[in-house]
Short mmCIF file of the C-alpha atoms (twelve columns), coordinates in Angstrom:
data_MODEL
# 
_entry.id   MODEL 
# 
loop_
_atom_site.group_PDB 
_atom_site.id 
_atom_site.type_symbol 
_atom_site.label_atom_id 
_atom_site.label_alt_id 
_atom_site.label_comp_id 
_atom_site.label_asym_id 
_atom_site.label_seq_id 
_atom_site.Cartn_x 
_atom_site.Cartn_y 
_atom_site.Cartn_z 
_atom_site.pdbx_PDB_model_num 
ATOM 1   C CA . MET A 1   35.329  23.217 10.398  1 
ATOM 2   C CA . PRO A 2   31.413  23.149 9.830   1 
ATOM 3   C CA . SER A 3   29.721  26.772 10.148  1 
ATOM 4   C CA . ILE A 4   26.774  27.193 12.129  1 
ATOM 5   C CA . LYS A 5   24.514  28.357 9.276   1 
ATOM 6   C CA . SER A 6   25.384  25.139 8.059   1 
ATOM 7   C CA . LEU A 7   25.080  22.601 11.122  1 
ATOM 8   C CA . ALA A 8   21.104  24.918 11.739  1 
ATOM 9   C CA . VAL A 9   20.439  23.740 7.668   1 
ATOM 10  C CA . THR A 10  21.629  20.402 8.502   1 
ATOM 11  C CA . ALA A 11  19.434  19.783 10.741  1 
ATOM 12  C CA . LEU A 12  16.279  22.035 10.066  1 
ATOM 13  C CA . ALA A 13  16.242  19.659 6.994   1 
ATOM 14  C CA . GLY A 14  16.723  16.762 9.259   1 
ATOM 15  C CA . LEU A 15  13.333  17.457 10.781  1 
ATOM 16  C CA . LEU A 16  11.357  17.897 7.603   1 
ATOM 17  C CA . PRO A 17  10.346  14.170 7.607   1 
ATOM 18  C CA . LEU A 18  9.198   14.429 11.145  1 
ATOM 19  C CA . ALA A 19  6.242   17.363 9.232   1 
ATOM 20  C CA . SER A 20  2.574   15.639 9.981   1 
ATOM 21  C CA . ALA A 21  1.628   17.721 6.552   1 
ATOM 22  C CA . SER A 22  -1.255  15.291 5.064   1 
ATOM 23  C CA . PRO A 23  -3.380  16.470 2.085   1 
ATOM 24  C CA . MET A 24  -7.446  16.319 2.654   1 
ATOM 25  C CA . ILE A 25  -10.407 16.369 0.616   1 
ATOM 26  C CA . SER A 26  -11.497 19.514 -0.097  1 
ATOM 27  C CA . ALA A 27  -13.597 20.017 -2.965  1 
ATOM 28  C CA . LEU A 28  -15.903 17.205 -5.068  1 
ATOM 29  C CA . ASN A 29  -15.864 17.710 -9.274  1 
ATOM 30  C CA . THR A 30  -17.959 15.839 -11.619 1 
ATOM 31  C CA . PRO A 31  -19.468 15.955 -14.767 1 
ATOM 32  C CA . ALA A 32  -22.850 17.909 -15.509 1 
ATOM 33  C CA . THR A 33  -25.339 14.837 -16.440 1 
ATOM 34  C CA . VAL A 34  -24.613 11.092 -16.310 1 
ATOM 35  C CA . VAL A 35  -26.379 8.455  -17.667 1 
ATOM 36  C CA . ALA A 36  -28.377 6.189  -15.511 1 
ATOM 37  C CA . GLY A 37  -26.474 2.371  -15.451 1 
ATOM 38  C CA . GLU A 38  -23.067 4.013  -16.706 1 
ATOM 39  C CA . ASN A 39  -19.483 4.834  -14.730 1 
ATOM 40  C CA . PHE A 40  -18.914 8.170  -14.220 1 
ATOM 41  C CA . THR A 41  -16.187 9.425  -13.053 1 
ATOM 42  C CA . ALA A 42  -15.966 12.539 -9.670  1 
ATOM 43  C CA . THR A 43  -12.561 14.570 -8.833  1 
ATOM 44  C CA . LEU A 44  -11.546 14.975 -5.743  1 
ATOM 45  C CA . ASN A 45  -9.380  18.454 -5.010  1 
ATOM 46  C CA . THR A 46  -6.898  18.341 -1.956  1 
ATOM 47  C CA . SER A 47  -5.835  20.656 0.718   1 
ATOM 48  C CA . ILE A 48  -2.632  20.845 2.906   1 
ATOM 49  C CA . TYR A 49  -3.644  20.562 6.384   1 
ATOM 50  C CA . ILE A 50  -1.134  21.721 8.943   1 
ATOM 51  C CA . GLN A 51  -1.151  18.273 11.254  1 
ATOM 52  C CA . ASN A 52  -2.202  14.590 9.888   1 
ATOM 53  C CA . TRP A 53  -5.013  14.221 8.059   1 
ATOM 54  C CA . GLU A 54  -6.641  10.804 7.286   1 
ATOM 55  C CA . ASP A 55  -9.894  10.325 5.110   1 
ATOM 56  C CA . PHE A 56  -11.396 7.128  5.932   1 
ATOM 57  C CA . SER A 57  -13.023 6.432  2.688   1 
ATOM 58  C CA . ILE A 58  -16.180 7.815  0.483   1 
ATOM 59  C CA . ILE A 59  -20.015 6.502  1.872   1 
ATOM 60  C CA . TRP A 60  -21.613 7.868  -2.035  1 
ATOM 61  C CA . GLY A 61  -25.185 9.190  -2.097  1 
ATOM 62  C CA . LEU A 62  -27.949 10.004 -4.228  1 
ATOM 63  C CA . ALA A 63  -30.524 12.309 -2.520  1 
ATOM 64  C CA . PRO A 64  -33.218 14.602 -3.979  1 
ATOM 65  C CA . THR A 65  -32.011 18.266 -4.134  1 
ATOM 66  C CA . GLN A 66  -33.897 20.162 -1.480  1 
ATOM 67  C CA . TYR A 67  -32.821 17.407 0.766   1 
ATOM 68  C CA . GLY A 68  -29.279 15.985 0.511   1 
ATOM 69  C CA . GLY A 69  -26.280 17.205 2.082   1 
ATOM 70  C CA . GLN A 70  -25.712 18.301 5.381   1 
ATOM 71  C CA . GLY A 71  -28.704 19.990 7.261   1 
ATOM 72  C CA . SER A 72  -28.320 22.941 9.617   1 
ATOM 73  C CA . ASP A 73  -27.893 20.848 12.709  1 
ATOM 74  C CA . GLY A 74  -24.525 19.667 11.531  1 
ATOM 75  C CA . THR A 75  -26.563 15.491 10.228  1 
ATOM 76  C CA . ILE A 76  -25.602 14.586 7.018   1 
ATOM 77  C CA . TYR A 77  -27.793 13.212 4.778   1 
ATOM 78  C CA . VAL A 78  -26.375 11.029 2.338   1 
ATOM 79  C CA . GLY A 79  -29.719 9.836  0.374   1 
ATOM 80  C CA . THR A 80  -29.585 6.198  -0.875  1 
ATOM 81  C CA . GLN A 81  -26.703 4.977  -1.006  1 
ATOM 82  C CA . ILE A 82  -24.897 4.151  -3.987  1 
ATOM 83  C CA . GLY A 83  -20.546 2.964  -3.584  1 
ATOM 84  C CA . TYR A 84  -18.090 3.046  -1.377  1 
ATOM 85  C CA . THR A 85  -14.455 3.841  -2.000  1 
ATOM 86  C CA . PRO A 86  -12.085 3.188  0.623   1 
ATOM 87  C CA . LEU A 87  -8.763  5.287  0.441   1 
ATOM 88  C CA . TYR A 88  -6.689  4.086  4.681   1 
ATOM 89  C CA . GLY A 89  -4.969  1.754  3.111   1 
ATOM 90  C CA . THR A 90  -4.995  2.167  -0.266  1 
ATOM 91  C CA . ASP A 91  -2.068  3.480  -2.567  1 
ATOM 92  C CA . THR A 92  -3.994  6.057  -3.693  1 
ATOM 93  C CA . ALA A 93  -1.981  9.213  -4.499  1 
ATOM 94  C CA . LYS A 94  -4.504  11.627 -2.792  1 
ATOM 95  C CA . LEU A 95  -2.398  15.785 -3.166  1 
ATOM 96  C CA . ASN A 96  -3.957  17.626 -5.797  1 
ATOM 97  C CA . SER A 97  -6.694  15.942 -6.673  1 
ATOM 98  C CA . PHE A 98  -7.171  12.463 -7.940  1 
ATOM 99  C CA . THR A 99  -10.190 10.148 -9.336  1 
ATOM 100 C CA . VAL A 100 -12.627 7.990  -8.317  1 
ATOM 101 C CA . ASP A 101 -14.765 5.789  -11.025 1 
ATOM 102 C CA . VAL A 102 -18.771 5.816  -9.353  1 
ATOM 103 C CA . THR A 103 -21.392 3.719  -10.960 1 
ATOM 104 C CA . MET A 104 -25.172 5.424  -11.255 1 
ATOM 105 C CA . PRO A 105 -27.726 3.277  -10.513 1 
ATOM 106 C CA . GLU A 106 -29.233 1.087  -14.164 1 
ATOM 107 C CA . ASN A 107 -32.646 2.090  -12.203 1 
ATOM 108 C CA . GLN A 108 -32.150 5.581  -11.132 1 
ATOM 109 C CA . PRO A 109 -35.047 7.877  -12.286 1 
ATOM 110 C CA . ALA A 110 -33.839 10.723 -14.207 1 
ATOM 111 C CA . GLY A 111 -33.929 14.230 -13.133 1 
ATOM 112 C CA . ASP A 112 -31.853 15.962 -10.731 1 
ATOM 113 C CA . TRP A 113 -30.646 15.118 -8.053  1 
ATOM 114 C CA . LEU A 114 -27.552 15.457 -4.938  1 
ATOM 115 C CA . LEU A 115 -24.556 13.711 -5.199  1 
ATOM 116 C CA . VAL A 116 -23.254 13.223 -1.590  1 
ATOM 117 C CA . GLY A 117 -19.630 12.334 -0.616  1 
ATOM 118 C CA . ALA A 118 -19.913 11.447 2.974   1 
ATOM 119 C CA . VAL A 119 -15.637 11.628 4.338   1 
ATOM 120 C CA . PRO A 120 -14.946 9.731  7.397   1 
ATOM 121 C CA . TYR A 121 -11.744 11.622 8.840   1 
ATOM 122 C CA . LEU A 122 -8.838  10.804 11.607  1 
ATOM 123 C CA . VAL A 123 -7.341  14.178 12.371  1 
ATOM 124 C CA . GLY A 124 -4.471  15.669 14.647  1 
ATOM 125 C CA . ALA A 125 -2.889  14.016 17.602  1 
ATOM 126 C CA . SER A 126 -5.600  13.687 19.957  1 
ATOM 127 C CA . GLY A 127 -6.649  11.287 16.971  1 
ATOM 128 C CA . SER A 128 -10.398 12.900 17.039  1 
ATOM 129 C CA . THR A 129 -12.572 11.588 14.131  1 
ATOM 130 C CA . SER A 130 -15.519 13.018 12.618  1 
ATOM 131 C CA . LEU A 131 -17.496 12.967 9.366   1 
ATOM 132 C CA . ARG A 132 -17.454 15.568 6.448   1 
ATOM 133 C CA . SER A 133 -19.902 15.764 2.972   1 
ATOM 134 C CA . PHE A 134 -19.310 17.148 -0.320  1 
ATOM 135 C CA . ASN A 135 -21.933 17.254 -2.902  1 
ATOM 136 C CA . THR A 136 -22.975 18.153 -6.251  1 
ATOM 137 C CA . THR A 137 -26.323 18.511 -8.493  1 
ATOM 138 C CA . ILE A 138 -26.181 16.144 -11.214 1 
ATOM 139 C CA . LYS A 139 -28.392 15.604 -14.307 1 
ATOM 140 C CA . VAL A 140 -29.380 12.207 -14.105 1 
ATOM 141 C CA . THR A 141 -30.478 10.778 -18.047 1 
ATOM 142 C CA . ALA A 142 -31.983 7.439  -19.078 1 
# 
């Protein structure tokens, strides 16, 4: 006859697949220097969120360092769009970290630029959506 302890463990184990914790993008890392016209690898770190979380895509942009990113009013400025990475419905393994190849435009002026990754997402049982941004300063060389 099964013990109460074994029944409880079995019941809890059965509920684990129903847990809805999901990875969400939490940080962006890139090389410090990128050559215009070439690809570079962006590494996106993820964290586990307690509810369901779905990052839909990444809109990549370059902006002057003093203007890009998220403003004090919450507005996200990506600057000039240089790429788009779909995430939803792909087989991208997002747990812990994943990489994305981004192309630096061939005609991008040399200097320091803010690379912005704007990420639309859906979270929670309510289905709330919003947009978050991640950025890093990179030096573009000719």
